């Protein structure tokens, strides 16, 4: 029944986004676009201290303003329960304390009240008119990190995690006796998610039933968390997120503004909309943790690693447990007999830390790949060659074979496409058109696996197909991927496939996270299709008047939307819609599930994606002008279902990586603990003018361990390693090693 071998397969073809026309014509409804009769607007009141206690709240002036419906606070918001973690990726919430639960202020911008009014403008004015007094203590937003007191096993958002993350051999002793050593510390700053679309939520209750429009990367998880926070059964909660202006991980899980809007809607009996402001985006909706990572490497003069130690510390908020897993890729990426990865954490008066594109591994690989480059320089070995010399045969951290690893081919192809052999290693030695060139490179890795997913497919009497799954398209192309998958199995062209996503009423789907959505939905969609097609063939052999009466279902097949007898070939097929109309059936349907394999207890393979970046920077010392001028990226991410959207994902990640290397940093005011650059003028991100030509190559080897198509994921890996490649290129051009991101011009004026 499969059409996999056909040349008309939509898999692996450049396919434009099926939702593109809806987006460019303005038909696509983003969360804050939905409006409802009687809707009210909510604006939170934010704490202006980062450490202390709320003493008084004067709401009188605000309450008297015309058009104000309520000023909510601890005494009148009603009950909001805590959500609790469940095994796996169920009920994830990074800031568990419900809003207003106590009077303690733990970070700047923590919500202390909520103004609700007939218009947004009135709500904003009312929020501004609320007066709060505090007992204040000096906030701790110190940027230098020292690990706090923690037990050997820490309960994190991922469950209990040992601080000794990985160990083999005797790393200390091997380092002590290593002929060539490196001992350096690398720092990555706090970074703030700045998707174009702000966090937005609209809540409405109909008796005990809650409907929530929310800009979430996970409608199913959001439903579970809210059902617990409001003490209603899961089936009484529906969460809808049809289109997102991206999220970068910041929208994976619920933040405290969501239960505030839900509680306000409950108390007032009206729909309540709350849109977080750009400034608030820096405070209470997560950020990437600051990290400080000590790398110790030992090697032989011939370039064989003998010891690798990675000790990292990250900051986190006062009461949350987010784990920034910088060691995620350290233990398997290179062959080394003696290794130790260990971590600690430092609590600060800041909002909760969170997943941000490539959480853990991205800051982690900045440190490990930078250390590899510096070690190669000390050894006077080309950095590509140094990596080739330390290519592992298996995943040495767990003694498992890799499901599909072509890192060596990535390195060789990248070097060839970039022209790496022309590199002269001396710093400042390469010139072009009066500019000094710097060439650098680094490797990349990211997890692969599947979350659980369900899907439902309908084959309809008008010859169209509907495929439904409660996952989301956060701008990455998930609508299009599901259409391709449905088309692949039914032979119905893309324009006749309707994809329904972003609604918790649909069959359960995964978060749009971990770069796992595509790999997760493939088996579910294919099984749903198989069941729907079987159901269709039963109609074909049983409907009076059908030319297929008397056949068995297994004699028949579906191709290009037509049913035919296998023995007679596809030429004599009949469009499936004809049978359904004849049978007076609007549709047949099928359901399918795929099981979670990511983070499963007893894996048979070590599953990851791999890649590398080669980067050129230009440097003009006379005017201290540094630019990234050229990037070549090679990715080994399994089979690529849609190279067009795939390249786009990697290019976007490289652009973000330029920001990580050169621009992005959230800075906290030591006086009041506020993120001081909390706007798009002062928080600098890569813009078009900073983006160089980015050449992306996919190796396209199917990983048969992950799903039928061998497709892993590509959302995050493009950001892994790129900052190390850029800083290495900066060193090659300028002679300056910057080990604290972002690289600032003043670092280079030496
Ligand atoms: Mo990604 S940080 O899992 O959205």
XYZ file of C-alpha atoms and ligand atoms in Angstrom:
754
model
C 0.000 0.000 0.000
C 2.991 2.233 0.199
C 4.101 4.416 -2.665
C 7.538 4.944 -1.173
C 9.460 3.839 -4.230
C 7.632 6.114 -6.618
C 9.412 9.028 -8.173
C 6.391 11.184 -7.328
C 7.036 10.788 -3.605
C 6.875 14.149 -1.836
C 9.481 12.922 0.680
C 12.929 14.380 0.226
C 11.736 17.089 -2.156
C 11.993 20.834 -1.733
C 8.413 21.597 -0.688
C 7.117 25.068 0.045
C 5.220 25.552 3.273
C 1.552 24.698 2.764
C 0.658 27.370 5.311
C 2.702 30.027 3.489
C -0.220 31.600 1.593
C -2.261 31.831 4.792
C 0.602 33.589 6.520
C 1.456 36.094 3.811
C -2.200 36.991 3.218
C -2.878 37.488 6.914
C -5.405 34.648 7.134
C -3.292 32.704 9.624
C -4.568 33.494 13.093
C -1.898 33.831 15.732
C -2.974 33.546 19.335
C -3.461 37.248 20.033
C -5.508 37.598 16.811
C -8.456 35.689 18.271
C -11.209 37.899 19.630
C -14.396 37.061 21.453
C -17.496 39.033 22.498
C -17.049 40.685 25.884
C -13.310 40.030 25.939
C -11.326 41.755 28.683
C -7.639 42.646 28.730
C -5.188 41.847 31.484
C -1.861 43.475 32.273
C 0.317 42.154 35.104
C 1.896 44.360 37.750
C 5.582 43.473 38.094
C 7.758 43.597 41.193
C 10.392 46.320 40.979
C 12.707 44.555 43.377
C 14.426 41.191 42.938
C 14.774 40.063 46.537
C 12.492 40.761 49.491
C 8.858 40.822 50.467
C 5.738 42.515 49.266
C 4.459 44.596 52.207
C 1.534 46.629 50.882
C -0.373 46.847 47.659
C -2.488 49.951 47.066
C -5.032 49.235 44.350
C -7.597 51.953 45.200
C -6.677 54.438 42.468
C -6.476 51.731 39.836
C -9.824 50.206 40.826
C -11.570 53.571 40.436
C -10.423 54.068 36.847
C -13.340 53.881 34.363
C -13.342 50.600 32.477
C -11.370 48.694 35.092
C -13.031 45.388 35.981
C -10.738 44.154 38.715
C -7.299 44.363 40.233
C -6.373 40.837 41.260
C -3.795 39.968 43.859
C -3.079 37.310 46.461
C -6.204 38.055 48.477
C -8.804 37.948 45.698
C -7.527 35.833 42.781
C -9.079 32.616 44.130
C -7.443 29.241 44.289
C -4.553 28.360 41.958
C -3.032 24.987 42.802
C 0.505 23.850 42.157
C 1.145 21.543 39.272
C 3.438 18.631 40.001
C 5.866 16.745 37.803
C 4.923 13.415 36.255
C 7.268 10.785 34.825
C 8.768 11.506 31.441
C 7.704 14.669 29.695
C 4.254 14.846 31.287
C 3.137 18.018 33.082
C 6.316 19.975 32.628
C 6.278 23.455 34.132
C 9.517 25.283 34.814
C 8.192 27.754 37.387
C 6.009 25.606 39.638
C 5.116 28.238 42.197
C 1.682 29.522 41.172
C 1.497 33.293 40.814
C 0.725 35.152 44.069
C 1.268 31.985 46.181
C 3.285 33.886 48.792
C 4.559 37.428 49.417
C 8.191 36.618 48.764
C 9.797 38.348 45.770
C 12.553 36.239 44.266
C 13.216 38.020 40.988
C 12.655 41.353 39.297
C 9.425 41.359 37.342
C 7.688 38.659 39.387
C 3.965 39.302 39.101
C 2.374 40.815 42.209
C -1.016 41.876 40.827
C -3.103 41.800 37.671
C -5.174 44.623 36.228
C -8.161 43.640 34.077
C -10.121 46.184 32.060
C -12.318 46.672 28.995
C -9.394 47.773 26.869
C -5.708 47.038 26.822
C -4.900 50.733 27.314
C -7.047 50.965 30.439
C -5.580 47.767 31.844
C -2.061 49.098 31.266
C -2.903 52.424 32.939
C -4.466 50.583 35.877
C -1.465 48.280 36.262
C 0.776 51.345 36.305
C -1.421 52.949 38.963
C -1.042 50.060 41.436
C 1.381 51.020 44.207
C 3.443 48.380 45.947
C 5.789 48.696 48.911
C 8.448 46.153 49.735
C 10.980 45.183 52.320
C 14.084 44.989 50.203
C 17.267 43.019 50.353
C 20.237 43.193 48.048
C 19.627 40.880 45.099
C 22.224 38.336 44.112
C 22.720 38.605 40.373
C 26.479 38.086 40.542
C 27.811 36.949 37.179
C 30.778 35.002 38.515
C 29.463 31.555 39.367
C 30.446 29.285 42.212
C 28.634 26.000 42.737
C 26.256 26.150 45.688
C 25.625 23.450 48.280
C 23.897 20.601 46.513
C 23.698 16.867 47.166
C 25.415 14.435 44.777
C 22.084 13.697 43.168
C 19.896 16.715 42.494
C 16.208 16.628 41.774
C 15.846 18.594 38.549
C 13.096 19.172 36.039
C 14.282 15.924 34.412
C 13.987 13.954 37.657
C 16.974 13.016 39.839
C 20.262 13.758 38.068
C 23.695 12.838 39.468
C 26.166 15.715 39.506
C 28.890 13.324 38.460
C 27.384 13.051 35.005
C 29.807 10.695 33.329
C 33.046 9.025 34.256
C 35.482 6.515 32.760
C 39.114 5.694 33.474
C 41.004 8.078 35.745
C 40.740 11.519 34.228
C 42.687 13.342 36.976
C 45.694 11.032 36.829
C 45.725 10.908 33.032
C 45.578 14.693 32.898
C 48.421 15.022 35.396
C 50.701 12.839 33.292
C 49.563 14.063 29.853
C 52.394 15.462 27.701
C 50.213 18.290 26.363
C 47.619 19.969 28.551
C 44.893 22.557 28.323
C 43.041 24.040 31.303
C 40.713 26.868 30.342
C 37.314 28.194 31.424
C 34.633 29.231 28.965
C 31.675 31.439 29.806
C 28.350 31.838 28.064
C 25.977 34.603 29.135
C 22.312 34.567 30.040
C 20.412 34.817 26.780
C 16.780 35.777 26.288
C 14.380 34.166 23.824
C 13.154 36.849 21.484
C 10.721 35.255 19.066
C 8.871 37.781 16.938
C 5.564 36.815 18.567
C 5.180 37.716 22.226
C 3.735 35.223 24.690
C 0.005 35.542 24.442
C -2.925 33.840 26.109
C -6.722 34.143 26.052
C -8.714 32.178 28.592
C -12.448 31.583 28.801
C -14.615 29.398 30.977
C -17.962 27.858 30.199
C -19.022 26.552 33.608
C -16.323 24.000 34.440
C -14.819 23.893 30.958
C -11.756 25.976 30.118
C -10.755 26.950 26.598
C -7.379 28.550 26.224
C -5.785 30.101 23.176
C -2.104 30.185 23.967
C 1.153 30.710 22.112
C 2.494 27.403 23.343
C 4.904 24.892 21.851
C 2.952 22.156 23.659
C -0.852 22.188 23.831
C -1.094 18.707 25.397
C 1.378 19.477 28.176
C -0.320 22.824 28.789
C -3.654 21.043 29.175
C -2.241 18.683 31.817
C -0.612 21.470 33.813
C -3.701 23.702 33.780
C -6.058 20.893 34.664
C -4.043 20.378 37.818
C -3.639 24.090 38.591
C -7.391 24.641 38.406
C -8.492 21.313 39.848
C -10.583 20.271 36.854
C -10.350 17.035 34.860
C -8.091 17.050 31.831
C -11.031 16.613 29.475
C -12.420 19.933 30.715
C -9.425 21.821 29.369
C -8.819 22.611 25.712
C -5.695 24.424 24.547
C -5.383 25.871 21.039
C -2.260 27.179 19.279
C -2.798 27.327 15.528
C 0.188 29.455 14.516
C 3.239 30.600 16.405
C 5.686 33.349 15.634
C 8.295 30.937 16.920
C 9.332 30.172 20.466
C 12.926 28.883 20.574
C 12.038 26.830 23.653
C 10.681 29.769 25.633
C 7.136 28.681 24.819
C 7.520 24.969 25.519
C 5.881 25.066 28.940
C 3.399 27.275 30.810
C 4.583 30.423 32.569
C 2.829 32.223 35.392
C 0.925 34.715 33.216
C -1.160 31.792 31.901
C -2.832 30.780 35.199
C -3.279 34.494 35.948
C -5.388 34.952 32.818
C -7.246 31.698 33.525
C -8.017 32.726 37.120
C -9.131 36.202 36.041
C -11.465 34.697 33.438
C -12.879 32.394 36.100
C -13.493 35.225 38.580
C -15.027 37.629 36.026
C -16.937 35.137 33.884
C -15.538 36.690 30.674
C -12.792 35.848 28.205
C -9.515 37.420 29.326
C -6.598 38.136 27.016
C -3.067 38.698 28.276
C -0.143 39.543 26.014
C 3.276 39.705 27.652
C 5.217 42.833 26.714
C 8.644 42.712 25.101
C 10.174 43.969 28.350
C 8.400 41.260 30.352
C 9.829 38.684 27.942
C 13.141 39.231 29.746
C 11.743 38.510 33.191
C 9.171 35.816 33.815
C 9.088 33.605 30.713
C 12.463 31.912 30.952
C 15.937 32.502 29.599
C 19.042 30.519 28.762
C 21.213 30.111 31.855
C 24.599 31.725 32.184
C 27.266 29.001 32.222
C 30.875 28.795 33.336
C 32.683 25.710 32.090
C 36.155 24.553 32.999
C 37.697 22.299 30.375
C 40.766 20.207 31.036
C 42.175 18.247 28.122
C 45.274 16.063 27.985
C 46.756 14.734 24.747
C 49.798 12.988 23.327
C 52.068 15.027 21.025
C 50.689 12.949 18.139
C 47.212 14.287 18.862
C 45.467 11.469 20.714
C 43.253 12.629 23.575
C 44.152 10.897 26.841
C 42.000 12.837 29.276
C 38.939 15.074 29.116
C 37.329 16.843 32.070
C 34.296 19.089 31.809
C 33.185 20.864 34.985
C 30.326 23.234 34.487
C 28.271 25.549 36.617
C 25.114 27.312 35.570
C 22.907 29.850 37.243
C 19.280 29.245 38.102
C 16.459 30.960 39.943
C 15.955 30.749 43.709
C 13.398 27.910 43.840
C 13.216 26.224 40.439
C 15.097 23.175 39.177
C 15.844 23.634 35.518
C 18.937 21.618 34.536
C 21.171 23.180 31.871
C 22.805 19.983 30.658
C 26.053 21.344 29.203
C 27.564 17.860 29.334
C 24.971 16.296 27.066
C 27.366 15.704 24.148
C 30.687 15.681 26.019
C 30.959 12.024 26.907
C 30.421 10.509 23.448
C 31.617 13.086 20.956
C 35.288 12.044 20.926
C 37.248 8.937 21.810
C 39.073 9.375 25.105
C 39.900 6.656 27.657
C 39.748 8.918 30.722
C 36.826 11.275 31.151
C 34.923 13.051 33.856
C 31.897 15.330 33.490
C 30.614 17.033 36.607
C 28.289 19.930 37.305
C 27.104 22.389 39.913
C 24.674 25.263 40.068
C 24.468 28.740 41.497
C 21.183 30.255 42.650
C 20.447 33.837 41.700
C 17.601 36.359 42.097
C 16.483 35.921 38.520
C 13.456 34.461 36.757
C 13.386 30.758 35.965
C 15.878 29.472 33.438
C 14.543 27.413 30.565
C 15.202 25.459 27.417
C 16.517 27.640 24.636
C 17.292 26.219 21.197
C 19.762 23.418 21.822
C 19.553 23.697 25.623
C 22.608 22.391 27.425
C 24.451 21.065 24.411
C 24.729 24.456 22.716
C 26.602 26.198 25.549
C 28.294 22.867 26.289
C 29.607 22.406 22.766
C 30.810 25.999 22.725
C 33.144 24.999 25.583
C 34.152 21.529 24.406
C 34.674 22.499 20.764
C 36.585 25.640 21.746
C 38.841 23.501 23.915
C 39.362 21.081 21.010
C 40.395 23.988 18.780
C 42.780 25.394 21.368
C 44.307 21.993 21.979
C 44.791 21.484 18.227
C 46.635 24.791 18.112
C 48.911 23.765 20.989
C 49.620 20.482 19.226
C 50.202 22.275 15.910
C 47.720 19.886 14.336
C 44.983 21.053 12.014
C 41.690 21.163 13.998
C 39.889 18.990 11.443
C 42.703 16.448 11.587
C 42.677 16.550 15.401
C 39.007 15.588 15.392
C 39.562 12.822 12.847
C 42.317 11.431 15.072
C 39.868 11.142 17.947
C 36.842 9.734 16.165
C 35.182 7.097 18.378
C 34.067 3.701 17.051
C 31.243 3.418 19.555
C 29.626 5.658 22.151
C 32.263 5.154 24.836
C 30.092 6.662 27.588
C 27.522 3.848 27.430
C 29.348 1.236 25.314
C 26.667 1.235 22.663
C 26.988 1.421 18.895
C 25.872 4.611 17.198
C 22.643 4.176 15.258
C 24.036 6.233 12.399
C 27.075 8.501 12.745
C 28.833 10.114 9.805
C 30.767 12.807 11.606
C 33.983 12.069 9.710
C 32.189 12.552 6.409
C 30.718 15.821 7.709
C 34.203 17.088 8.536
C 35.701 16.004 5.220
C 32.861 17.363 3.125
C 32.787 20.648 5.054
C 36.532 21.106 4.641
C 36.252 20.416 0.922
C 33.283 22.728 0.300
C 34.862 25.522 2.341
C 38.325 25.196 0.811
C 39.882 24.536 4.212
C 43.117 23.142 2.719
C 44.073 26.710 1.740
C 44.111 27.808 5.387
C 47.448 29.037 6.704
C 47.483 28.507 10.463
C 49.391 31.615 11.633
C 47.053 34.269 13.082
C 46.489 37.249 10.822
C 48.204 35.454 7.966
C 45.330 35.421 5.502
C 44.222 38.510 3.587
C 41.695 39.359 0.897
C 40.833 42.753 -0.562
C 42.617 44.536 2.249
C 40.758 42.591 4.932
C 42.262 40.147 7.380
C 40.551 36.787 7.172
C 39.939 34.357 9.989
C 38.951 30.765 9.346
C 37.573 28.567 12.075
C 35.572 25.383 12.440
C 33.803 23.271 15.027
C 31.703 20.155 15.339
C 28.078 19.760 16.388
C 25.817 17.130 17.907
C 22.249 16.937 19.121
C 19.984 14.242 20.559
C 17.730 12.092 18.394
C 14.732 10.030 19.380
C 10.976 10.109 19.508
C 8.306 11.360 21.840
C 4.985 9.540 21.998
C 2.524 10.696 19.353
C -0.960 9.822 18.130
C -2.477 10.766 14.795
C -5.765 10.353 13.009
C -6.312 10.259 9.258
C -9.503 10.624 7.275
C -9.889 9.696 3.605
C -12.920 11.695 2.471
C -15.600 11.344 -0.198
C -14.314 14.388 -2.103
C -10.950 12.731 -2.581
C -9.232 14.799 0.096
C -7.289 13.643 3.119
C -7.313 15.084 6.623
C -4.491 14.355 9.047
C -4.723 15.497 12.658
C -2.293 15.553 15.574
C -2.045 17.759 18.661
C 1.483 18.868 17.953
C 2.245 22.388 16.767
C 3.910 24.226 13.905
C 6.068 26.872 15.532
C 7.194 28.214 12.178
C 9.448 25.286 11.385
C 7.273 23.547 8.780
C 5.362 20.888 10.714
C 2.124 21.504 8.762
C 4.048 20.807 5.589
C 5.816 17.720 6.935
C 2.509 16.149 7.969
C 1.025 16.899 4.549
C 4.050 15.283 2.910
C 3.686 12.201 5.106
C -0.039 11.892 4.361
C 0.574 12.392 0.667
C 3.358 9.827 0.699
C 1.060 7.144 2.071
C -2.116 7.921 0.106
C -0.792 9.332 -3.139
C -3.135 12.272 -2.722
C -1.367 15.477 -3.811
C -0.344 17.998 -1.146
C -2.991 20.515 -2.138
C -5.690 17.969 -1.288
C -4.313 17.249 2.173
C -5.702 19.184 5.111
C -3.514 19.232 8.223
C -4.947 19.975 11.647
C -2.480 20.777 14.424
C -2.286 22.914 17.539
C -5.404 21.836 19.417
C -5.397 19.578 22.452
C -8.756 18.154 21.327
C -6.898 16.368 18.508
C -5.092 13.053 19.112
C -2.264 13.643 21.595
C 0.896 14.968 19.994
C 4.341 15.911 21.256
C 5.737 19.276 22.265
C 7.445 21.092 19.414
C 10.727 20.630 21.191
C 13.980 18.764 21.340
C 13.964 18.680 17.522
C 11.841 15.575 18.020
C 8.463 16.479 16.519
C 9.106 15.199 12.996
C 10.709 11.931 14.051
C 7.890 11.378 16.569
C 4.940 11.836 14.226
C 6.158 9.692 11.322
C 5.169 6.261 12.727
C 1.867 7.613 14.068
C 0.881 9.142 10.723
C 1.932 6.066 8.776
C 0.001 3.703 11.040
C -3.045 5.971 10.884
C -2.789 5.913 7.096
C -2.474 2.135 6.976
C -5.586 1.760 9.101
C -7.549 4.296 7.071
C -6.535 2.615 3.820
C -7.526 -0.829 5.122
C -10.866 0.606 6.110
C -11.219 2.092 2.631
C -10.452 -1.211 0.942
C -13.139 -2.899 3.009
C -15.585 -0.332 1.650
C -14.304 -1.050 -1.858
C -14.909 -4.778 -1.636
C -18.253 -4.554 0.121
C -20.163 -1.676 -1.474
C -22.889 -2.868 -3.849
C -21.979 -1.971 -7.406
C -18.251 -1.755 -6.707
C -16.004 -3.253 -9.402
C -13.940 -4.771 -6.564
C -16.715 -6.944 -5.127
C -15.363 -10.401 -4.436
C -11.750 -9.285 -3.985
C -9.874 -9.562 -0.730
C -8.446 -6.369 0.798
C -4.926 -7.715 0.332
C -5.540 -8.009 -3.456
C -6.026 -4.260 -3.625
C -3.826 -1.226 -3.208
C -4.089 2.552 -3.163
C -1.875 4.664 -5.377
C -2.230 8.253 -6.529
C -5.560 8.362 -4.706
C -6.937 5.435 -6.734
C -7.839 1.919 -5.684
C -6.739 -0.849 -8.015
C -6.259 -4.599 -8.181
C -2.564 -5.235 -7.656
C -2.500 -7.960 -10.300
C -3.947 -5.589 -12.890
C -1.658 -2.653 -12.182
C -2.407 0.912 -11.199
C -3.706 1.947 -14.625
C -7.249 0.690 -13.941
C -7.634 2.436 -10.608
C -10.815 4.105 -9.376
C -10.654 7.325 -7.284
C -11.368 6.427 -3.665
C -13.864 9.261 -3.238
C -16.155 7.509 -5.726
C -16.554 4.510 -3.441
C -17.188 6.603 -0.401
C -19.920 8.565 -2.172
C -21.431 5.357 -3.444
C -21.385 3.980 0.093
C -22.851 7.245 1.466
C -19.822 7.570 3.751
C -18.297 11.013 4.273
C -14.987 9.428 5.210
C -13.113 6.434 6.498
C -10.558 7.021 9.192
C -7.637 5.411 10.930
C -5.614 6.067 14.029
C -1.975 5.385 14.798
C 0.480 5.839 17.641
C 4.190 5.935 18.026
C 5.925 5.221 21.274
C 8.473 7.342 23.048
C 12.062 6.231 22.515
C 13.904 9.358 23.626
C 15.269 9.060 27.192
C 14.080 5.415 27.314
C 15.758 3.275 29.988
C 17.528 0.551 27.954
C 18.518 1.856 24.545
C 20.220 -0.434 22.041
C 21.873 2.414 20.194
C 23.361 5.788 20.895
C 21.241 8.111 18.780
C 22.304 11.594 17.824
C 22.655 13.895 14.888
C 26.028 15.332 13.951
C 27.440 18.157 11.959
C 30.079 20.809 11.610
C 30.505 24.436 10.689
C 33.296 26.163 8.782
C 33.322 29.908 9.249
C 35.115 32.861 7.708
C 35.284 36.224 9.441
C 36.751 39.430 8.095
C 38.592 41.790 10.389
C 39.578 45.396 9.783
C 41.875 46.348 12.667
C 41.991 49.990 11.554
C 38.324 50.484 12.353
C 37.804 47.421 14.583
C 35.208 45.973 12.264
C 34.467 42.280 12.576
C 32.024 40.460 10.359
C 31.096 36.859 9.732
C 31.481 36.694 5.969
C 30.878 33.070 4.995
C 29.615 29.865 6.600
C 29.581 26.292 5.304
C 27.569 23.861 7.427
C 27.257 20.116 6.954
C 24.590 18.145 8.792
C 24.168 14.421 9.339
C 20.582 14.492 10.609
C 19.166 11.350 9.049
C 16.929 11.508 6.020
C 15.807 15.036 5.221
C 12.086 15.040 4.451
C 11.996 18.564 3.088
C 15.377 19.999 2.107
C 13.871 23.465 1.509
C 12.503 23.927 5.027
C 15.468 21.915 6.340
C 18.070 24.276 4.912
C 15.982 27.142 6.203
C 16.113 25.695 9.736
C 19.875 25.317 9.655
C 20.435 28.755 8.155
C 18.231 30.290 10.827
C 20.199 28.499 13.515
C 23.507 29.702 12.069
C 22.171 33.260 12.071
C 21.192 32.785 15.715
C 24.672 31.386 16.348
C 26.244 34.563 15.040
C 24.171 36.342 17.658
C 25.340 33.910 20.332
C 28.974 34.459 19.376
C 28.948 38.208 18.852
C 25.843 39.936 20.218
C 23.384 38.306 22.571
C 23.656 38.786 26.314
C 21.148 39.606 29.037
C 22.691 41.866 31.670
C 21.334 42.267 35.202
C 21.527 45.471 37.192
C 23.399 44.686 40.437
C 21.342 47.339 42.290
C 17.797 46.146 41.655
C 18.345 42.873 39.808
C 16.495 44.012 36.660
C 17.513 42.745 33.245
C 18.678 46.139 32.022
C 18.793 45.594 28.275
C 15.209 44.357 28.159
C 14.277 45.708 24.749
C 15.165 45.040 21.138
C 17.353 48.145 20.879
C 19.695 47.128 23.706
C 19.488 43.346 23.463
C 21.350 42.903 20.220
C 20.478 40.122 17.834
C 21.701 39.211 14.395
C 19.793 41.059 11.686
C 19.827 40.610 7.906
C 22.803 42.917 7.509
C 24.849 40.648 9.794
C 23.918 37.448 7.992
C 26.475 36.110 5.517
C 25.970 33.588 2.731
C 25.292 30.282 4.520
C 25.853 27.105 2.530
C 24.087 24.066 3.996
C 24.775 20.463 3.015
C 22.858 17.447 4.285
C 24.412 14.005 4.172
C 20.926 12.445 4.064
C 21.708 8.980 5.457
C 18.481 7.446 6.779
C 18.734 6.400 10.435
C 16.717 3.189 10.377
C 16.657 2.961 14.158
C 14.531 6.050 14.570
C 11.522 5.515 12.302
C 10.495 4.090 8.926
C 11.875 7.043 7.006
C 15.101 7.419 8.967
C 14.425 11.087 9.708
C 15.891 12.577 12.889
C 15.449 16.313 13.591
C 17.013 19.584 12.527
C 15.524 22.339 14.660
C 18.395 22.812 17.057
C 21.609 21.225 15.838
C 22.411 24.143 13.534
C 23.088 26.263 16.615
C 25.435 23.680 18.145
C 29.122 24.395 17.683
C 28.709 27.535 15.592
C 29.851 29.913 18.354
C 33.061 27.891 18.813
C 33.709 27.993 15.064
C 33.216 31.777 15.031
C 35.428 32.461 18.054
C 38.110 30.249 16.535
C 37.888 32.246 13.309
C 38.103 35.445 15.369
C 41.291 34.129 16.974
C 42.709 33.187 13.590
C 42.070 36.705 12.288
C 42.995 38.753 15.351
C 45.215 36.560 17.516
C 42.839 37.106 20.440
C 41.232 34.152 22.208
C 37.925 35.258 23.669
C 36.581 32.710 26.125
C 33.600 34.683 27.375
C 30.694 35.216 25.000
C 29.709 37.376 23.318
C 32.926 38.556 21.665
C 32.955 42.309 22.028
C 34.933 44.722 19.933
C 36.726 45.938 23.069
C 38.039 42.381 23.613
C 39.839 42.698 20.297
C 41.440 46.114 20.866
C 44.646 44.810 22.336
Mo 13.518 23.550 21.753
S 14.683 24.544 23.182
O 13.316 22.058 22.554
O 12.125 24.492 21.614
